[in-house]
CSV table of C-alpha atoms in Angstrom, one decimal:
chain,number,residue,atom,x,y,z
A,1,UNK,CA,-53.5,26.4,-23.7
A,2,UNK,CA,-50.4,24.7,-24.9
A,3,UNK,CA,-49.4,27.8,-27.0
A,4,UNK,CA,-50.2,30.2,-24.1
A,5,UNK,CA,-47.9,28.1,-21.6
A,6,UNK,CA,-45.3,28.0,-24.4
A,7,UNK,CA,-45.5,31.6,-24.8
A,8,UNK,CA,-45.3,32.4,-20.9
A,9,UNK,CA,-42.4,30.0,-20.5
A,10,UNK,CA,-40.6,32.1,-23.4
A,11,UNK,CA,-41.4,35.4,-21.6
A,12,UNK,CA,-40.2,34.2,-18.3
A,13,UNK,CA,-36.7,35.5,-17.5
A,14,UNK,CA,-34.0,32.7,-17.1
A,15,UNK,CA,-33.2,31.8,-13.3
A,16,UNK,CA,-29.7,32.7,-12.3
A,17,UNK,CA,-29.8,30.2,-9.5
A,18,UNK,CA,-31.1,27.4,-11.8
A,19,UNK,CA,-28.3,28.1,-14.2
A,20,UNK,CA,-25.7,28.2,-11.5
A,21,UNK,CA,-26.9,24.8,-10.3
A,22,UNK,CA,-26.8,23.4,-13.7
A,23,UNK,CA,-23.2,24.6,-14.1
A,24,UNK,CA,-22.1,23.3,-10.9
A,25,UNK,CA,-23.7,19.8,-11.8
A,26,UNK,CA,-21.9,19.5,-15.0
A,27,UNK,CA,-18.6,20.5,-13.5
A,28,UNK,CA,-17.0,17.0,-13.5
A,29,UNK,CA,-17.4,17.1,-17.3
A,30,UNK,CA,-15.7,20.3,-17.5
A,31,UNK,CA,-12.0,20.3,-18.8
A,32,UNK,CA,-9.3,20.0,-16.2
A,33,UNK,CA,-8.0,23.6,-16.9
A,34,UNK,CA,-11.7,24.7,-16.6
A,35,UNK,CA,-12.0,23.0,-13.0
A,36,UNK,CA,-8.4,24.7,-12.1
A,37,UNK,CA,-9.8,28.1,-12.8
A,38,UNK,CA,-12.7,27.5,-10.9
A,39,UNK,CA,-10.6,26.8,-8.0
A,40,UNK,CA,-8.7,29.8,-8.6
A,41,UNK,CA,-12.0,32.0,-8.6
A,42,UNK,CA,-13.0,30.3,-5.3
A,43,UNK,CA,-9.7,31.2,-3.5
A,44,UNK,CA,-10.5,34.8,-4.5
A,45,UNK,CA,-14.2,34.4,-3.3
A,46,UNK,CA,-13.6,32.9,0.1
A,47,UNK,CA,-15.3,32.5,2.4
A,48,UNK,CA,-18.5,33.3,0.4
A,49,UNK,CA,-17.7,30.3,-1.9
A,50,UNK,CA,-17.4,28.0,1.1
A,51,UNK,CA,-20.6,29.3,2.6
A,52,UNK,CA,-22.7,28.7,-0.4
A,53,UNK,CA,-21.2,25.1,-1.0
A,54,UNK,CA,-19.7,26.1,-4.3
A,55,UNK,CA,-16.1,25.3,-2.9
A,56,UNK,CA,-17.3,21.8,-2.1
A,57,UNK,CA,-18.7,21.3,-5.4
A,58,UNK,CA,-15.5,22.5,-7.1
A,59,UNK,CA,-13.3,20.2,-5.0
A,60,UNK,CA,-15.5,17.3,-5.9
A,61,UNK,CA,-14.9,17.9,-9.7
A,62,UNK,CA,-11.3,18.5,-8.9
A,63,UNK,CA,-10.9,15.1,-7.2
A,64,UNK,CA,-12.8,13.3,-9.9
A,65,UNK,CA,-10.3,14.4,-12.5
A,66,UNK,CA,-7.3,13.6,-10.4
A,67,UNK,CA,-8.8,10.0,-9.6
A,68,UNK,CA,-9.4,9.4,-13.4
A,69,UNK,CA,-5.6,9.9,-14.1
A,70,UNK,CA,-5.7,10.3,-17.8
A,71,UNK,CA,-3.2,8.2,-19.5
A,72,UNK,CA,-2.6,11.2,-21.9
A,73,UNK,CA,-1.5,13.4,-19.0
A,74,UNK,CA,2.2,13.7,-18.3
A,75,UNK,CA,4.2,15.1,-15.5
A,76,UNK,CA,5.0,18.8,-15.7
A,77,UNK,CA,8.8,19.9,-16.0
A,78,UNK,CA,8.8,20.5,-12.2
A,79,UNK,CA,7.4,17.2,-11.1
A,80,UNK,CA,8.7,15.7,-7.6
A,81,UNK,CA,10.6,13.4,-9.8
A,82,UNK,CA,12.9,15.9,-11.3
A,83,UNK,CA,16.2,16.5,-9.6
A,84,UNK,CA,15.4,19.5,-8.1
A,85,UNK,CA,12.7,17.9,-5.8
A,86,UNK,CA,14.8,17.4,-2.7
A,87,UNK,CA,12.4,18.4,-0.1
A,88,UNK,CA,11.1,15.1,1.0
A,89,UNK,CA,13.6,12.8,-0.8
A,90,UNK,CA,13.9,9.6,1.0
A,91,UNK,CA,15.1,6.3,0.1
A,92,UNK,CA,11.7,4.4,0.7
A,93,UNK,CA,8.6,6.9,0.8
A,94,UNK,CA,9.5,9.9,-1.5
A,95,UNK,CA,10.9,8.7,-4.8
A,96,UNK,CA,8.3,8.4,-7.3
A,97,UNK,CA,8.0,5.3,-9.2
A,98,UNK,CA,7.0,5.1,-12.7
A,99,UNK,CA,3.8,3.6,-11.8
A,100,UNK,CA,3.1,6.8,-9.4
A,101,UNK,CA,4.2,9.2,-12.0
A,102,UNK,CA,1.1,9.0,-14.0
A,103,UNK,CA,-0.9,9.8,-10.8
A,104,UNK,CA,1.1,12.8,-10.0
A,105,UNK,CA,0.6,14.9,-13.3
A,106,UNK,CA,-1.9,17.5,-11.4
A,107,UNK,CA,1.0,18.3,-8.6
A,108,UNK,CA,2.0,21.6,-10.2
A,109,UNK,CA,-1.3,22.8,-11.1
A,110,UNK,CA,-2.8,22.7,-7.8
A,111,UNK,CA,0.3,23.8,-5.9
A,112,UNK,CA,-0.1,27.1,-7.6
A,113,UNK,CA,-3.8,27.7,-6.9
A,114,UNK,CA,-4.4,26.4,-3.7
A,115,UNK,CA,-4.3,28.5,-0.9
A,116,UNK,CA,-3.4,27.5,2.6
A,117,UNK,CA,-7.1,27.2,3.8
A,118,UNK,CA,-7.7,24.9,1.0
A,119,UNK,CA,-5.0,22.5,0.5
A,120,UNK,CA,-6.3,20.5,3.8
A,121,UNK,CA,-9.7,20.2,2.4
A,122,UNK,CA,-8.5,19.1,-0.8
A,123,UNK,CA,-6.1,16.6,0.7
A,124,UNK,CA,-9.1,15.1,2.8
A,125,UNK,CA,-11.2,14.8,0.0
A,126,UNK,CA,-8.4,13.0,-2.0
A,127,UNK,CA,-8.0,10.5,0.8
A,128,UNK,CA,-11.9,10.2,0.9
A,129,UNK,CA,-12.0,9.2,-2.7
A,130,UNK,CA,-9.3,6.6,-2.0
A,131,UNK,CA,-6.3,8.2,-3.3
A,132,UNK,CA,-3.0,6.6,-2.4
A,133,UNK,CA,-1.6,8.1,1.0
A,134,UNK,CA,2.1,7.9,-0.5
A,135,UNK,CA,0.6,10.1,-3.4
A,136,UNK,CA,-0.8,12.6,-1.1
A,137,UNK,CA,2.0,12.8,1.2
A,138,UNK,CA,4.2,13.7,-1.8
A,139,UNK,CA,1.8,16.3,-2.9
A,140,UNK,CA,2.0,18.3,0.4
A,141,UNK,CA,5.8,18.2,0.5
A,142,UNK,CA,5.7,19.4,-3.1
A,143,UNK,CA,3.2,22.1,-2.1
A,144,UNK,CA,5.5,23.4,0.5
A,145,UNK,CA,8.7,23.2,-1.8
A,146,UNK,CA,7.0,25.3,-4.2
A,147,UNK,CA,5.2,28.0,-2.0
A,148,UNK,CA,6.9,28.4,1.2
A,149,UNK,CA,10.1,29.9,-0.4
A,150,UNK,CA,7.9,32.5,-2.3
A,151,UNK,CA,5.7,33.3,0.5
A,152,UNK,CA,5.6,37.0,1.1
A,153,UNK,CA,5.5,36.9,4.9
A,154,UNK,CA,6.1,34.8,7.9
A,155,UNK,CA,2.6,34.6,8.5
A,156,UNK,CA,1.8,32.9,5.2
A,157,UNK,CA,4.7,30.5,5.7
A,158,UNK,CA,3.2,29.7,9.1
A,159,UNK,CA,-0.2,29.1,7.7
A,160,UNK,CA,1.3,26.9,4.9
A,161,UNK,CA,3.0,24.6,7.3
A,162,UNK,CA,0.0,24.4,9.6
A,163,UNK,CA,-2.1,23.4,6.8
A,164,UNK,CA,0.4,20.8,5.2
A,165,UNK,CA,1.1,19.3,9.0
A,166,UNK,CA,-2.7,19.0,9.7
A,167,UNK,CA,-3.2,17.1,6.5
A,168,UNK,CA,-0.2,14.8,7.1
A,169,UNK,CA,-1.2,13.9,10.6
A,170,UNK,CA,-4.1,11.9,8.9
A,171,UNK,CA,-2.0,9.8,6.6
A,172,UNK,CA,-0.3,6.4,7.2
A,173,UNK,CA,3.0,6.8,8.9
A,174,UNK,CA,4.8,4.7,6.5
A,175,UNK,CA,3.8,7.1,3.5
A,176,UNK,CA,5.3,10.2,5.1
A,177,UNK,CA,8.9,10.9,4.4
A,178,UNK,CA,11.4,11.1,7.6
A,179,UNK,CA,13.6,13.5,5.9
A,180,UNK,CA,10.7,15.5,4.7
A,181,UNK,CA,9.5,16.0,8.2
A,182,UNK,CA,12.9,16.9,9.5
A,183,UNK,CA,12.8,19.6,6.5
A,184,UNK,CA,9.6,21.0,7.9
A,185,UNK,CA,11.1,20.9,11.4
A,186,UNK,CA,14.1,23.0,10.2
A,187,UNK,CA,12.0,25.7,8.2
A,188,UNK,CA,9.5,26.1,10.9
A,189,UNK,CA,11.8,26.4,13.8
A,190,UNK,CA,12.1,30.3,13.5
A,191,UNK,CA,8.3,30.8,12.8
A,192,UNK,CA,7.2,29.5,16.1
A,193,UNK,CA,4.3,27.2,15.3
A,194,UNK,CA,1.4,26.9,17.4
A,195,UNK,CA,1.9,24.3,20.4
A,196,UNK,CA,-0.5,21.7,19.1
A,197,UNK,CA,1.0,22.1,15.4
A,198,UNK,CA,4.6,21.4,16.8
A,199,UNK,CA,3.4,18.6,19.0
A,200,UNK,CA,1.8,16.9,15.8
A,201,UNK,CA,5.2,17.3,14.0
A,202,UNK,CA,7.2,15.9,16.6
A,203,UNK,CA,4.9,12.9,17.0
A,204,UNK,CA,5.2,12.1,13.3
A,205,UNK,CA,9.0,12.3,13.6
A,206,UNK,CA,8.9,10.3,16.6
A,207,UNK,CA,7.0,7.4,14.9
A,208,UNK,CA,9.7,7.5,12.2
A,209,UNK,CA,12.8,7.8,14.5
A,210,UNK,CA,14.2,4.6,13.0
A,211,UNK,CA,14.6,6.2,9.6
A,212,UNK,CA,16.4,9.3,11.1
A,213,UNK,CA,20.4,9.9,10.8
A,214,UNK,CA,22.7,11.5,13.2
A,215,UNK,CA,22.6,14.8,11.4
A,216,UNK,CA,19.0,14.9,11.6
A,217,UNK,CA,19.2,14.9,15.4
A,218,UNK,CA,21.8,17.5,15.6
A,219,UNK,CA,19.2,20.4,16.0
A,220,UNK,CA,20.8,23.6,17.5
A,221,UNK,CA,19.4,24.6,21.1
A,222,UNK,CA,16.5,27.4,20.7
A,223,UNK,CA,18.2,30.9,21.2
A,224,UNK,CA,19.0,31.8,24.7
A,225,UNK,CA,19.2,28.2,25.9
A,226,UNK,CA,22.4,27.8,28.1
A,227,UNK,CA,21.8,24.3,29.2
A,228,UNK,CA,23.2,22.5,26.0
A,229,UNK,CA,24.5,23.4,22.5
A,230,UNK,CA,22.1,21.0,21.0
A,231,UNK,CA,18.3,20.7,21.6
A,232,UNK,CA,18.6,17.5,23.7
A,233,UNK,CA,14.9,18.1,25.1
A,234,UNK,CA,13.8,17.9,21.5
A,235,UNK,CA,15.4,14.6,20.9
A,236,UNK,CA,14.0,13.3,24.2
A,237,UNK,CA,10.7,14.1,23.0
A,238,UNK,CA,11.2,12.2,19.5
A,239,UNK,CA,12.3,9.2,21.8
A,240,UNK,CA,9.2,9.6,24.0
A,241,UNK,CA,7.1,9.8,20.8
A,242,UNK,CA,8.9,6.5,19.3
A,243,UNK,CA,8.2,4.7,22.5
A,244,UNK,CA,4.4,5.8,22.6
A,245,UNK,CA,3.8,4.8,19.1
A,246,UNK,CA,5.7,1.4,19.5
A,247,UNK,CA,3.5,0.6,22.3
A,248,UNK,CA,0.3,1.6,20.7
A,249,UNK,CA,1.0,-0.5,17.8
A,250,UNK,CA,2.3,-3.5,19.6
A,251,UNK,CA,5.6,-5.1,20.1
A,252,UNK,CA,5.7,-7.5,17.2
A,253,UNK,CA,8.4,-6.7,14.8
A,254,UNK,CA,9.3,-3.8,17.0
A,255,UNK,CA,12.7,-4.9,18.1
A,256,UNK,CA,14.6,-4.3,15.1
A,257,UNK,CA,13.3,-0.8,14.9
A,258,UNK,CA,14.0,-0.4,18.6
A,259,UNK,CA,17.7,-1.6,18.1
A,260,UNK,CA,18.2,0.9,15.1
A,261,UNK,CA,17.2,3.9,17.4
A,262,UNK,CA,19.5,2.5,20.2
A,263,UNK,CA,22.6,2.9,17.8
A,264,UNK,CA,21.2,6.1,16.7
A,265,UNK,CA,21.0,7.3,20.6
A,266,UNK,CA,24.5,6.0,21.0
A,267,UNK,CA,26.0,8.2,18.2
A,268,UNK,CA,23.8,11.2,19.7
A,269,UNK,CA,25.4,10.7,22.9
A,270,UNK,CA,29.1,10.6,21.7
A,271,UNK,CA,28.4,13.9,20.0
A,272,UNK,CA,26.7,15.7,23.0
A,273,UNK,CA,29.1,14.3,25.5
A,274,UNK,CA,31.8,16.7,24.9
A,275,UNK,CA,29.4,19.4,25.7
A,276,UNK,CA,30.5,21.3,28.9
A,277,UNK,CA,27.1,23.0,29.5
A,278,UNK,CA,24.9,19.8,29.2
A,279,UNK,CA,23.7,19.1,32.7
A,280,UNK,CA,24.1,15.6,34.3
A,281,UNK,CA,20.3,15.2,34.8
A,282,UNK,CA,19.9,15.7,31.0
A,283,UNK,CA,22.8,13.3,30.2
A,284,UNK,CA,21.1,10.5,32.4
A,285,UNK,CA,17.9,11.1,30.9
A,286,UNK,CA,19.1,10.6,27.4
A,287,UNK,CA,21.3,7.7,28.4
A,288,UNK,CA,18.5,5.7,30.2
A,289,UNK,CA,15.5,6.7,27.9
A,290,UNK,CA,15.3,3.4,26.0
A,291,UNK,CA,14.5,0.0,27.4
A,292,UNK,CA,17.1,-2.6,27.9
A,293,UNK,CA,16.3,-4.4,24.5
A,294,UNK,CA,17.8,-1.5,22.5
A,295,UNK,CA,21.1,-2.2,23.1
A,296,UNK,CA,22.7,-5.7,22.7
A,297,UNK,CA,26.3,-4.1,23.6
A,298,UNK,CA,26.8,-1.2,26.0
A,299,UNK,CA,30.2,-0.3,24.9
A,300,UNK,CA,29.3,2.6,22.9
A,301,UNK,CA,27.3,4.0,25.9
A,302,UNK,CA,30.4,3.4,28.2
A,303,UNK,CA,32.8,5.3,25.8
A,304,UNK,CA,30.5,8.2,25.7
A,305,UNK,CA,30.1,8.3,29.3
A,306,UNK,CA,33.9,8.3,29.7
A,307,UNK,CA,34.3,11.3,27.5
A,308,UNK,CA,31.3,13.0,29.5
A,309,UNK,CA,33.4,12.3,32.8
A,310,UNK,CA,36.6,13.7,31.3
A,311,UNK,CA,34.8,17.0,30.2
A,312,UNK,CA,32.9,17.3,33.4
A,313,UNK,CA,35.5,17.1,35.8
A,314,UNK,CA,33.5,18.6,38.8
A,315,UNK,CA,31.0,15.7,39.0
A,316,UNK,CA,30.5,14.3,42.4
A,317,UNK,CA,30.6,10.4,43.1
A,318,UNK,CA,27.0,10.2,43.5
A,319,UNK,CA,26.3,12.1,40.3
A,320,UNK,CA,28.8,9.6,38.3
A,321,UNK,CA,26.9,6.7,39.9
A,322,UNK,CA,23.5,8.1,38.8
A,323,UNK,CA,24.9,8.4,35.4
A,324,UNK,CA,26.7,4.8,35.5
A,325,UNK,CA,23.3,3.4,36.3
A,326,UNK,CA,22.6,3.5,32.6
A,327,UNK,CA,25.5,0.9,31.9
A,328,UNK,CA,24.4,-2.9,32.0
A,329,UNK,CA,28.0,-4.2,33.0
A,330,UNK,CA,27.0,-7.8,31.8
A,331,UNK,CA,26.7,-6.3,28.1
A,332,UNK,CA,30.3,-4.8,28.1
A,333,UNK,CA,33.2,-6.5,26.2
A,334,UNK,CA,36.0,-7.7,28.3
A,335,UNK,CA,38.1,-4.9,26.6
A,336,UNK,CA,35.6,-2.3,28.0
A,337,UNK,CA,35.3,-4.0,31.2
A,338,UNK,CA,39.3,-3.8,31.7
A,339,UNK,CA,39.4,-0.4,30.7
A,340,UNK,CA,36.6,0.7,33.1
A,341,UNK,CA,38.3,-1.2,35.9
A,342,UNK,CA,41.6,1.0,35.5
A,343,UNK,CA,39.7,4.2,34.6
A,344,UNK,CA,40.5,6.7,37.4
A,345,UNK,CA,37.5,9.1,36.1
A,346,UNK,CA,34.9,6.3,37.0
A,347,UNK,CA,33.8,5.5,40.6
A,348,UNK,CA,35.6,2.5,42.5
A,349,UNK,CA,32.1,1.0,43.0
A,350,UNK,CA,31.2,1.0,39.3
A,351,UNK,CA,34.5,-0.7,38.6
A,352,UNK,CA,33.7,-3.5,41.3
A,353,UNK,CA,30.4,-3.8,39.9
A,354,UNK,CA,31.7,-4.3,36.4
A,355,UNK,CA,34.1,-6.7,37.3
A,356,UNK,CA,31.5,-8.8,39.5
A,357,UNK,CA,29.2,-8.7,36.4
A,358,UNK,CA,31.7,-10.3,34.3
A,359,UNK,CA,32.5,-12.8,36.7
A,360,UNK,CA,28.8,-13.6,36.8
A,361,UNK,CA,28.7,-13.9,32.9
A,362,UNK,CA,31.6,-16.2,32.9
A,363,UNK,CA,30.1,-18.4,35.6
A,364,UNK,CA,26.9,-18.7,33.9
A,365,UNK,CA,28.4,-19.2,30.5
A,366,UNK,CA,30.7,-22.2,31.9
A,367,UNK,CA,27.7,-23.8,33.6
A,368,UNK,CA,25.4,-23.2,30.6
A,369,UNK,CA,25.5,-26.6,29.0
A,370,UNK,CA,27.2,-29.9,28.3
A,371,UNK,CA,29.4,-30.8,25.5
A,372,UNK,CA,28.0,-31.6,22.3
A,373,UNK,CA,29.1,-32.2,18.6
A,374,UNK,CA,30.1,-28.4,18.4
A,375,UNK,CA,32.2,-28.4,21.7
A,376,UNK,CA,35.7,-29.9,22.1
A,377,UNK,CA,36.8,-30.4,25.5
A,378,UNK,CA,40.4,-31.3,26.3
A,379,UNK,CA,40.9,-34.9,25.8
A,380,UNK,CA,42.5,-37.3,28.4
A,381,UNK,CA,43.4,-39.9,25.8
A,382,UNK,CA,46.8,-38.5,25.1
A,383,UNK,CA,47.9,-39.2,28.5
A,384,UNK,CA,46.4,-42.6,29.6
A,385,UNK,CA,50.0,-44.3,30.2
A,386,UNK,CA,50.5,-42.3,33.3
A,387,UNK,CA,48.7,-44.3,35.9
A,388,UNK,CA,45.6,-43.5,37.8
A,389,UNK,CA,46.8,-40.3,39.3
A,390,UNK,CA,47.7,-38.8,36.0
A,391,UNK,CA,44.2,-39.7,34.6
A,392,UNK,CA,42.5,-38.0,37.6
A,393,UNK,CA,44.9,-35.0,36.9
A,394,UNK,CA,44.0,-34.7,33.4
A,395,UNK,CA,40.2,-35.2,34.2
A,396,UNK,CA,40.4,-32.3,36.5
A,397,UNK,CA,41.9,-30.2,33.9
A,398,UNK,CA,39.3,-31.2,31.4
A,399,UNK,CA,36.9,-29.7,33.9
A,400,UNK,CA,38.3,-26.5,33.0
A,401,UNK,CA,35.9,-25.8,29.8
A,402,UNK,CA,37.9,-25.2,26.9
A,403,UNK,CA,35.2,-25.1,23.8
A,404,UNK,CA,36.2,-23.5,20.7
A,405,UNK,CA,32.9,-23.5,19.2
A,406,UNK,CA,31.2,-21.8,22.1
A,407,UNK,CA,32.8,-18.6,21.1
A,408,UNK,CA,30.6,-18.3,18.1
A,409,UNK,CA,27.2,-19.3,19.9
A,410,UNK,CA,26.4,-16.1,21.8
A,411,UNK,CA,27.0,-12.7,22.2
A,412,UNK,CA,28.2,-13.3,25.7
A,413,UNK,CA,30.6,-15.7,24.9
A,414,UNK,CA,32.2,-13.4,22.2
A,415,UNK,CA,32.4,-10.7,24.8
A,416,UNK,CA,34.4,-13.1,27.0
A,417,UNK,CA,36.9,-14.4,24.2
A,418,UNK,CA,39.7,-12.9,26.2
A,419,UNK,CA,39.0,-14.5,29.6
A,420,UNK,CA,38.6,-18.0,27.7
A,421,UNK,CA,41.9,-17.4,26.0
A,422,UNK,CA,43.4,-17.1,29.6
A,423,UNK,CA,41.6,-20.4,30.6
A,424,UNK,CA,43.2,-22.1,27.5
A,425,UNK,CA,46.5,-20.9,28.3
A,426,UNK,CA,45.8,-22.5,31.9
A,427,UNK,CA,45.0,-25.7,30.4
A,428,UNK,CA,48.1,-25.8,28.3
A,429,UNK,CA,50.2,-25.6,31.3
A,430,UNK,CA,48.4,-28.3,32.9
A,431,UNK,CA,49.2,-30.4,29.9
A,432,UNK,CA,52.9,-29.6,30.2
A,433,UNK,CA,52.8,-30.4,33.7
A,434,UNK,CA,51.2,-33.9,32.9
A,435,UNK,CA,54.0,-34.3,30.3
A,436,UNK,CA,56.6,-33.7,32.7
A,437,UNK,CA,54.7,-36.1,35.5
A,438,UNK,CA,54.8,-38.8,32.9
A,439,UNK,CA,58.4,-38.5,32.3
A,440,UNK,CA,59.2,-38.7,36.1
A,441,UNK,CA,56.9,-41.7,36.5
A,442,UNK,CA,58.8,-43.6,33.7
A,443,UNK,CA,62.2,-42.7,35.5
A,444,UNK,CA,60.7,-44.2,38.9
A,445,UNK,CA,59.9,-47.3,37.2
A,446,UNK,CA,63.4,-47.5,35.6
A,447,UNK,CA,65.0,-46.6,39.0
A,448,UNK,CA,63.0,-49.3,40.6
A,449,UNK,CA,64.1,-52.0,38.1
A,450,UNK,CA,67.7,-51.0,38.4
A,451,UNK,CA,67.9,-51.2,42.6
A,452,UNK,CA,65.6,-54.3,42.7
A,453,UNK,CA,64.8,-53.7,46.2
A,454,UNK,CA,62.2,-52.0,48.6
A,455,UNK,CA,64.9,-49.6,50.2
A,456,UNK,CA,66.0,-48.6,46.8
A,457,UNK,CA,62.4,-48.1,45.4
A,458,UNK,CA,61.5,-46.0,48.6
A,459,UNK,CA,64.5,-43.8,47.9
A,460,UNK,CA,63.5,-43.6,44.1
A,461,UNK,CA,60.1,-42.4,45.0
A,462,UNK,CA,61.5,-39.7,47.3
A,463,UNK,CA,63.8,-38.5,44.8
A,464,UNK,CA,61.0,-38.5,42.0
A,465,UNK,CA,58.9,-36.9,44.6
A,466,UNK,CA,61.4,-34.0,45.1
A,467,UNK,CA,61.8,-33.6,41.6
A,468,UNK,CA,58.0,-33.4,40.7
A,469,UNK,CA,56.6,-29.8,40.1
A,470,UNK,CA,54.8,-28.4,42.8
A,471,UNK,CA,51.4,-28.3,41.1
A,472,UNK,CA,51.6,-32.3,40.9
A,473,UNK,CA,53.4,-33.0,44.1
């Protein structure tokens, strides 16, 4: 029986299905180049390879090799660390360290063989296997750098960009290069990406807006747009996405990022303010898009509005007041406040509000706290010899607060430096008057001793009274 069974087994033809399954099971043990060749063949046999599950098995073997990171594997000549890799260069998230280089040796081989429909699947498999998000991000940018420029048609470019954006949307925001995202935006603009894909790209850029530069934001308006020279609507969408992301992740630690974006928006406002085609409603929306915490000082915003008023000379008073609502007058420096008060281009109501707010700030500053070791009031000790009237006058002068140390305690006091300097001058004048009063009182005593009589004393007092300054009389 055994010999018969053996003879029957020898005579039975081999099963192609079993041989294929065995080969697929052994694929993780194949050499790297053999797996890459299998990926290339799957690309030609899609969608059949996908429907039969072969592609998934090949991707699994591919990821197994990538995860091993063999020590003898070295980056190719066109690795992302080379000087030619500029697509996603960023100071934080795109420069490959020596530690990461050993994990990126596979970039070039896969960038060549993966098609648009495969790259997202491979990226997902890499993430599921625990590959670092930063490495996957750099691979996707490298893939676009290698493939988009050489794509035969606009449809091919669009497919590659869609696949890369879809894969990046699942990555940690900190691992994606802001500069690289703006690079994708730049090359995708003429390709008209699907709305959902473009929205995803805008959301990713918005989440990283604190890493952007002014040059990044100066995107020309789409062809046919007459409302502005730059794409202000796109920048507003970035700001919307940034605020939404900040709210979703919580307020903790977001204030420094918000202030960076505030400075960036002020720079952008200064660039778009001279645009004669920029509508007032759009300018107002841009100037008021960020919350109050985004700006410690509103001088830059005031200057941008001033330029806008100079260019748009036909604005009504109501339109100007709507624009001025974006200014917090209490956060203006005294210099800007004075300039606004004399600026004929601004509405009179705005000038009045600015001066009133500065008065309120000064008032609250002077009432804010008592003297301490950092605060140095004017001393009355120098003028003790003048009698009770003299001491009272000096004490009244001391109520005019002159605290040099206060100038460094808060931003508000720094902004009010010039006003406090004026108060300093006033106190100095009081000191001069008190000195003169002391001299006159000494003369009165001398005259009293010289005359030796009551009538003479009364005459001396009348003479001294006539000679005293009006402030002290």
